[in-house]
């Protein structure tokens, strides 16, 4: 594991023009902001990442000890990146160290996003990382190659979020690129046509993998992380095979990691107030830290809209054993 330089990637790198024979046959749909989606293996992939996904499936060489963080967009990726990085790197960088990388780098610059790296043809950067590597993806579980999905030596940590809050977070985030009305986003989300959607299939894919292989796939919910961040840090460390020792517990390391990665601390850092990151497109660091609360949907959805959305989600996840805990519903 290592830090990816903050300067990784340039603006507007054209994705490799490979796989035209496959891409040209895929069904397409429009999502908000008139962005084209390709339907591939059940998931809706945004146009600038479809070739990257195919390239990942073909070229990615897993290594023993690889850790892949997975999530639908806007469900806690930034937070999970920070927590996982701080947990895995704690021997080299104790959470209270004045020179901790998270104090000077945005979490997205500490953990590479494989979807964009492969889309931009920059996947060689992954080869340069020492083991154990920590990476993240928004790909659906069904889109992971068997060399990753079924690999006993690779671990996956998944995070999802109460879907109404996910949608509100997505709406705020896309305003950074171009305005879209909440109702336009809402309608495409009801059809599952958001990037990496349908979000219910995204969630169910990893949910089912975590149920059948709990030692390889850890399933987290944003609301659970909010309720007990220190407990989640302990669980995460155990899952990754790096449980806290008695001495680390006595020194308060789990709590220090949770504190370092809290919204309160990260949002206040210059590293997260200024600058941009991203390989395909650059997003302001501050756009990853908005409110970080549970139940913000209430400020954007009418009760009728919320009921309509809940009904869709309820119908999709029925029988899976999964539920979403939001204190407001
Ligand atoms: P991404 O998919 O673009 O990487 P992601 O990090 O998954 O985004 O989601 C961003 C959400 O996580 C934001 O939620 P909000 O819009 O409802 O506020 C962001 O505020 C929240 N978030 C980011 N960092 C933290 C953190 N350290 N603690 C809690 N929430 C956080």
Coordinates of C-alpha atoms and ligand atoms in Angstrom, one line a residue:
X1 CA 0.0 0.0 0.0
X2 CA 1.2 3.5 -0.7
X3 CA 0.0 6.9 -1.4
X4 CA -0.9 7.8 -5.0
X5 CA 0.6 11.2 -5.8
X6 CA -1.9 14.1 -5.6
X7 CA -0.8 15.0 -9.1
X8 CA -1.7 11.6 -10.6
X9 CA -3.5 12.0 -13.9
X10 CA -4.2 14.9 -16.2
X11 CA -7.4 16.6 -17.2
X12 CA -9.4 15.2 -20.2
X13 CA -7.5 12.1 -20.9
X14 CA -9.2 10.3 -23.7
X15 CA -10.1 6.7 -22.7
X16 CA -8.4 4.1 -24.8
X17 CA -10.4 3.4 -28.0
X18 CA -10.4 -0.4 -27.4
X19 CA -13.2 -2.8 -27.3
X20 CA -15.3 -1.1 -30.0
X21 CA -16.6 -4.5 -31.1
X22 CA -18.1 -5.1 -27.7
X23 CA -19.1 -1.5 -26.8
X24 CA -20.9 -1.0 -30.1
X25 CA -23.3 -3.9 -29.3
X26 CA -24.3 -2.7 -25.8
X27 CA -27.7 -1.3 -25.0
X28 CA -27.6 2.4 -24.0
X29 CA -29.6 4.9 -22.0
X30 CA -29.4 8.5 -21.1
X31 CA -29.0 9.6 -17.5
X32 CA -29.2 13.0 -15.9
X33 CA -27.2 15.7 -17.6
X34 CA -27.6 13.8 -20.9
X35 CA -24.8 11.4 -20.1
X36 CA -24.7 8.2 -21.9
X37 CA -24.8 4.9 -20.0
X38 CA -24.0 1.5 -21.4
X39 CA -25.7 -1.6 -20.0
X40 CA -23.1 -4.3 -19.4
X41 CA -23.6 -7.4 -17.3
X42 CA -26.7 -6.0 -15.7
X43 CA -25.1 -2.7 -14.7
X44 CA -25.3 0.9 -16.2
X45 CA -21.8 2.1 -16.9
X46 CA -21.1 5.7 -17.7
X47 CA -19.7 6.1 -21.2
X48 CA -16.2 7.2 -20.2
X49 CA -15.7 4.2 -18.0
X50 CA -17.0 1.3 -20.1
X51 CA -13.7 0.6 -21.8
X52 CA -12.0 0.9 -18.4
X53 CA -14.3 -1.7 -17.0
X54 CA -13.6 -4.1 -19.9
X55 CA -9.8 -3.4 -19.6
X56 CA -10.0 -4.1 -15.8
X57 CA -11.7 -7.4 -16.4
X58 CA -9.1 -8.4 -18.9
X59 CA -5.9 -6.9 -17.5
X60 CA -6.1 -6.7 -13.7
X61 CA -3.7 -9.0 -12.0
X62 CA -4.8 -9.5 -8.4
X63 CA -2.1 -10.0 -5.7
X64 CA -2.4 -11.8 -2.5
X65 CA -3.5 -9.3 0.2
X66 CA -5.3 -6.9 -2.2
X67 CA -8.1 -5.0 -0.5
X68 CA -10.8 -3.6 -2.8
X69 CA -13.2 -1.0 -1.4
X70 CA -16.5 -1.1 -3.3
X71 CA -19.6 1.2 -3.2
X72 CA -22.2 2.8 -5.3
X73 CA -21.4 6.5 -5.8
X74 CA -22.1 8.9 -2.8
X75 CA -22.5 6.2 -0.1
X76 CA -19.4 6.9 2.0
X77 CA -16.5 6.0 -0.3
X78 CA -14.3 8.9 0.8
X79 CA -14.9 8.1 4.5
X80 CA -14.2 4.4 4.0
X81 CA -11.0 5.2 2.0
X82 CA -9.8 7.3 4.9
X83 CA -10.7 4.7 7.6
X84 CA -9.2 1.8 5.6
X85 CA -6.0 3.7 4.7
X86 CA -5.5 4.8 8.3
X87 CA -6.2 1.3 9.7
X88 CA -3.9 -0.5 7.2
X89 CA -1.1 2.1 7.4
X90 CA -1.1 2.5 11.2
X91 CA 2.3 0.9 11.7
X92 CA 4.0 3.4 9.4
X93 CA 1.7 6.3 10.1
X94 CA 0.1 6.2 13.6
X95 CA -3.2 8.2 13.5
X96 CA -1.8 10.9 15.8
X97 CA 1.3 11.5 13.8
X98 CA 1.8 15.1 12.8
X99 CA 3.0 13.9 9.3
X100 CA 0.0 11.6 8.7
X101 CA -0.7 11.5 4.9
X102 CA -4.4 12.1 5.6
X103 CA -3.5 15.5 7.0
X104 CA -2.0 16.6 3.7
X105 CA -3.8 14.5 1.1
X106 CA -7.4 14.1 0.1
X107 CA -8.5 10.4 0.8
X108 CA -9.0 10.0 -3.0
X109 CA -5.3 10.7 -3.4
X110 CA -4.4 8.0 -0.9
X111 CA -6.4 5.2 -2.4
X112 CA -6.6 4.7 -6.2
X113 CA -9.9 4.4 -8.0
X114 CA -9.4 1.5 -10.4
X115 CA -12.3 2.4 -12.7
X116 CA -10.7 5.7 -13.7
X117 CA -7.2 4.4 -13.8
X118 CA -8.1 1.7 -16.3
X119 CA -10.4 4.0 -18.2
X120 CA -7.5 6.5 -18.6
X121 CA -5.0 3.7 -19.5
X122 CA -3.0 4.5 -16.3
X123 CA -3.4 1.0 -14.7
X124 CA 0.4 0.6 -14.6
X125 CA 0.3 2.8 -11.5
X126 CA -1.3 -0.2 -9.7
X127 CA 1.6 -2.4 -10.5
X128 CA 3.9 0.1 -8.9
X129 CA 2.1 -0.1 -5.5
X130 CA 3.7 -2.2 -2.9
X131 CA 1.6 -4.9 -1.3
X132 CA -0.9 -5.0 0.4
X133 CA -2.6 -2.8 -2.1
X134 CA -5.7 -0.8 -1.2
X135 CA -7.9 0.3 -4.1
X136 CA -11.6 1.2 -4.7
X137 CA -14.2 0.6 -7.4
X138 CA -17.8 1.6 -8.1
X139 CA -18.3 -1.6 -10.3
X140 CA -21.1 -3.9 -9.5
X141 CA -20.2 -7.3 -8.0
X142 CA -21.3 -9.1 -11.1
X143 CA -18.8 -7.1 -13.1
X144 CA -15.8 -8.1 -11.0
X145 CA -13.7 -10.7 -12.8
X146 CA -13.7 -14.1 -11.0
X147 CA -10.0 -13.6 -10.3
X148 CA -11.2 -10.9 -7.9
X149 CA -14.7 -11.9 -6.9
X150 CA -13.7 -15.5 -6.1
X151 CA -10.2 -14.9 -4.9
X152 CA -9.6 -16.2 -1.4
X153 CA -6.5 -13.9 -1.1
X154 CA -8.4 -10.7 -1.9
X155 CA -10.8 -8.9 0.5
X156 CA -13.6 -6.6 -0.4
X157 CA -15.1 -4.0 1.9
X158 CA -18.4 -2.7 0.7
X159 CA -20.4 0.4 1.9
X160 CA -23.9 1.4 0.9
X161 CA -26.3 4.0 2.3
X162 CA -29.9 4.6 2.8
X163 CA -31.0 5.2 -0.8
X164 CA -32.8 8.5 -0.3
X165 CA -29.8 10.0 1.4
X166 CA -27.6 8.6 -1.4
X167 CA -29.8 10.3 -4.0
X168 CA -29.7 13.7 -2.2
X169 CA -25.9 13.4 -1.9
X170 CA -25.6 12.6 -5.6
X171 CA -27.8 15.5 -6.5
X172 CA -25.6 17.9 -4.6
X173 CA -22.4 16.4 -6.1
X174 CA -23.6 16.6 -9.7
X175 CA -24.2 20.3 -9.3
X176 CA -20.4 20.6 -9.4
X177 CA -20.4 19.6 -13.0
X178 CA -23.7 21.0 -14.4
X179 CA -27.0 21.8 -12.8
X180 CA -29.7 19.2 -12.9
X181 CA -33.1 19.3 -11.2
X182 CA -33.7 17.0 -8.3
X183 CA -36.8 15.7 -10.0
X184 CA -34.8 14.8 -13.1
X185 CA -32.3 12.8 -11.1
X186 CA -35.1 11.2 -9.1
X187 CA -36.9 9.9 -12.2
X188 CA -33.8 8.3 -13.7
X189 CA -32.9 6.8 -10.2
X190 CA -36.4 5.2 -10.0
X191 CA -35.5 3.5 -13.3
X192 CA -32.1 2.4 -11.9
X193 CA -30.4 4.5 -14.6
X194 CA -27.8 6.3 -12.5
X195 CA -24.1 5.6 -13.0
X196 CA -23.2 2.1 -11.7
X197 CA -26.9 1.5 -11.2
X198 CA -29.3 0.1 -10.7
X199 CA -28.3 0.9 -7.2
X200 CA -30.5 -1.9 -5.8
X201 CA -28.6 -4.5 -7.9
X202 CA -25.3 -3.0 -6.8
X203 CA -26.3 -3.4 -3.2
X204 CA -27.8 -6.8 -3.5
X205 CA -24.8 -8.2 -5.4
X206 CA -22.4 -7.4 -2.6
X207 CA -24.9 -8.2 0.1
X208 CA -25.3 -11.7 -1.3
X209 CA -21.5 -12.1 -1.7
X210 CA -21.0 -11.0 1.9
X211 CA -23.6 -13.5 3.1
X212 CA -22.0 -16.4 1.2
X213 CA -18.4 -15.4 1.9
X214 CA -18.3 -13.2 5.0
X215 CA -14.5 -13.8 5.4
X216 CA -13.9 -12.2 2.0
X217 CA -16.7 -9.6 1.7
X218 CA -17.5 -7.2 4.5
X219 CA -20.8 -5.3 4.2
X220 CA -21.1 -1.9 5.8
X221 CA -23.9 0.7 5.9
X222 CA -23.1 4.4 6.3
X223 CA -25.7 4.7 9.1
X224 CA -23.9 2.0 11.1
X225 CA -20.6 3.9 10.6
X226 CA -22.2 7.1 11.8
X227 CA -23.7 5.3 14.9
X228 CA -20.5 3.6 16.0
X229 CA -17.4 4.7 14.0
X230 CA -15.0 3.2 16.6
X231 CA -16.7 -0.2 16.6
X232 CA -16.6 -0.2 12.8
X233 CA -12.8 0.6 12.8
X234 CA -12.3 -2.4 15.1
X235 CA -14.4 -4.6 12.9
X236 CA -12.6 -3.4 9.8
X237 CA -9.2 -4.1 11.3
X238 CA -10.3 -7.6 12.3
X239 CA -11.7 -8.3 8.9
X240 CA -8.5 -7.2 7.2
X241 CA -6.5 -9.5 9.4
X242 CA -5.0 -6.6 11.4
X243 CA -6.8 -6.7 14.7
X244 CA -5.8 -4.1 17.3
X245 CA -3.4 -5.5 19.8
X246 CA -4.0 -4.9 23.5
X247 CA -1.3 -2.3 23.5
X248 CA -3.0 -0.5 20.6
X249 CA -6.3 -0.7 22.3
X250 CA -4.8 0.7 25.5
X251 CA -3.3 3.5 23.5
X252 CA -6.8 4.3 22.0
X253 CA -5.8 3.7 18.4
X254 CA -9.3 2.7 17.2
X255 CA -10.7 6.0 18.5
X256 CA -7.8 8.0 17.2
X257 CA -8.4 6.5 13.7
X258 CA -12.1 7.3 13.9
X259 CA -11.4 10.8 15.0
X260 CA -8.7 11.4 12.3
X261 CA -11.2 10.3 9.6
X262 CA -14.2 12.1 11.0
X263 CA -16.1 14.7 8.9
X264 CA -15.2 17.3 11.5
X265 CA -11.4 16.7 11.2
X266 CA -11.2 16.0 7.4
X267 CA -13.5 18.8 6.3
X268 CA -11.4 21.3 8.2
X269 CA -8.1 20.4 6.6
X270 CA -6.6 22.6 3.8
X271 CA -6.0 19.4 1.8
X272 CA -9.7 18.9 1.6
X273 CA -10.7 22.6 1.3
X274 CA -8.6 23.3 -1.8
X275 CA -7.5 21.4 -4.8
X276 CA -9.0 18.8 -7.0
X277 CA -8.4 15.2 -7.7
X278 CA -9.5 12.6 -10.3
X279 CA -8.0 11.0 -13.3
X280 CA -10.7 11.3 -15.9
X281 CA -12.4 14.4 -14.6
X282 CA -11.2 16.5 -11.7
X283 CA -13.6 17.2 -8.8
X284 CA -12.9 19.8 -6.1
X285 CA -11.7 18.1 -2.9
X286 CA -14.3 20.0 -0.9
X287 CA -17.2 18.5 -3.0
X288 CA -16.5 15.2 -1.1
X289 CA -17.3 16.7 2.2
X290 CA -20.8 18.2 2.4
X291 CA -23.0 17.5 5.5
X292 CA -22.3 13.9 6.4
X293 CA -25.6 13.4 8.2
X294 CA -28.3 10.7 8.2
X295 CA -31.7 11.7 7.0
X296 CA -30.9 14.8 4.9
X297 CA -33.4 13.5 2.3
X298 CA -36.1 15.2 4.4
X299 CA -34.9 18.6 3.2
X300 CA -35.3 17.6 -0.5
X301 CA -38.1 15.1 -0.8
X302 CA -41.8 15.5 -0.2
X303 CA -43.4 12.7 1.9
X304 CA -45.1 11.5 -1.3
X305 CA -41.8 11.3 -3.2
X306 CA -40.1 9.5 -0.3
X307 CA -42.9 6.9 -0.1
X308 CA -42.7 6.3 -3.9
X309 CA -38.9 5.8 -3.6
X310 CA -39.1 3.7 -0.5
X311 CA -41.7 1.4 -2.2
X312 CA -39.4 0.8 -5.2
X313 CA -36.5 0.0 -2.9
X314 CA -38.6 -2.2 -0.6
X315 CA -39.9 -4.1 -3.6
X316 CA -36.3 -4.6 -5.0
X317 CA -34.7 -5.8 -1.8
X318 CA -37.7 -7.8 -0.5
X319 CA -36.7 -11.3 0.7
X320 CA -33.0 -10.5 0.8
X321 CA -32.8 -10.0 4.5
X322 CA -31.4 -6.5 4.0
X323 CA -32.9 -3.4 5.4
X324 CA -32.0 0.3 5.7
X325 CA -32.1 2.0 9.0
X326 CA -32.9 5.7 8.8
X327 CA -34.2 7.3 12.0
X328 CA -36.8 9.3 10.1
X329 CA -38.7 6.5 8.5
Ligands
LIG1 P1 -17.9 9.5 -4.0 O1 -18.8 8.3 -4.5 O2 -18.0 10.6 -5.0 O3 -16.6 9.1 -3.7 P2 -18.8 9.4 -1.3 O4 -17.6 9.7 -0.5 O5 -19.2 8.0 -1.4 O6 -18.6 10.1 -2.7 O7 -20.0 10.2 -0.7 C1 -20.0 11.5 -0.2 C2 -20.8 11.6 1.0 O8 -20.1 11.1 2.1 C3 -21.2 13.0 1.3 O9 -22.5 12.9 1.9 P3 -23.5 14.1 2.0 O10 -23.6 14.7 0.6 O11 -24.8 13.5 2.4 O12 -23.0 15.1 3.0 C4 -20.1 13.4 2.3 O13 -20.5 14.5 3.0 C5 -20.0 12.2 3.1 N1 -18.7 12.1 3.8 C6 -17.5 12.3 3.3 N2 -16.6 12.1 4.2 C7 -17.2 11.8 5.4 C8 -16.8 11.5 6.7 N3 -15.5 11.5 7.0 N4 -17.7 11.2 7.6 C9 -19.0 11.1 7.3 N5 -19.5 11.4 6.0 C10 -18.6 11.7 5.1

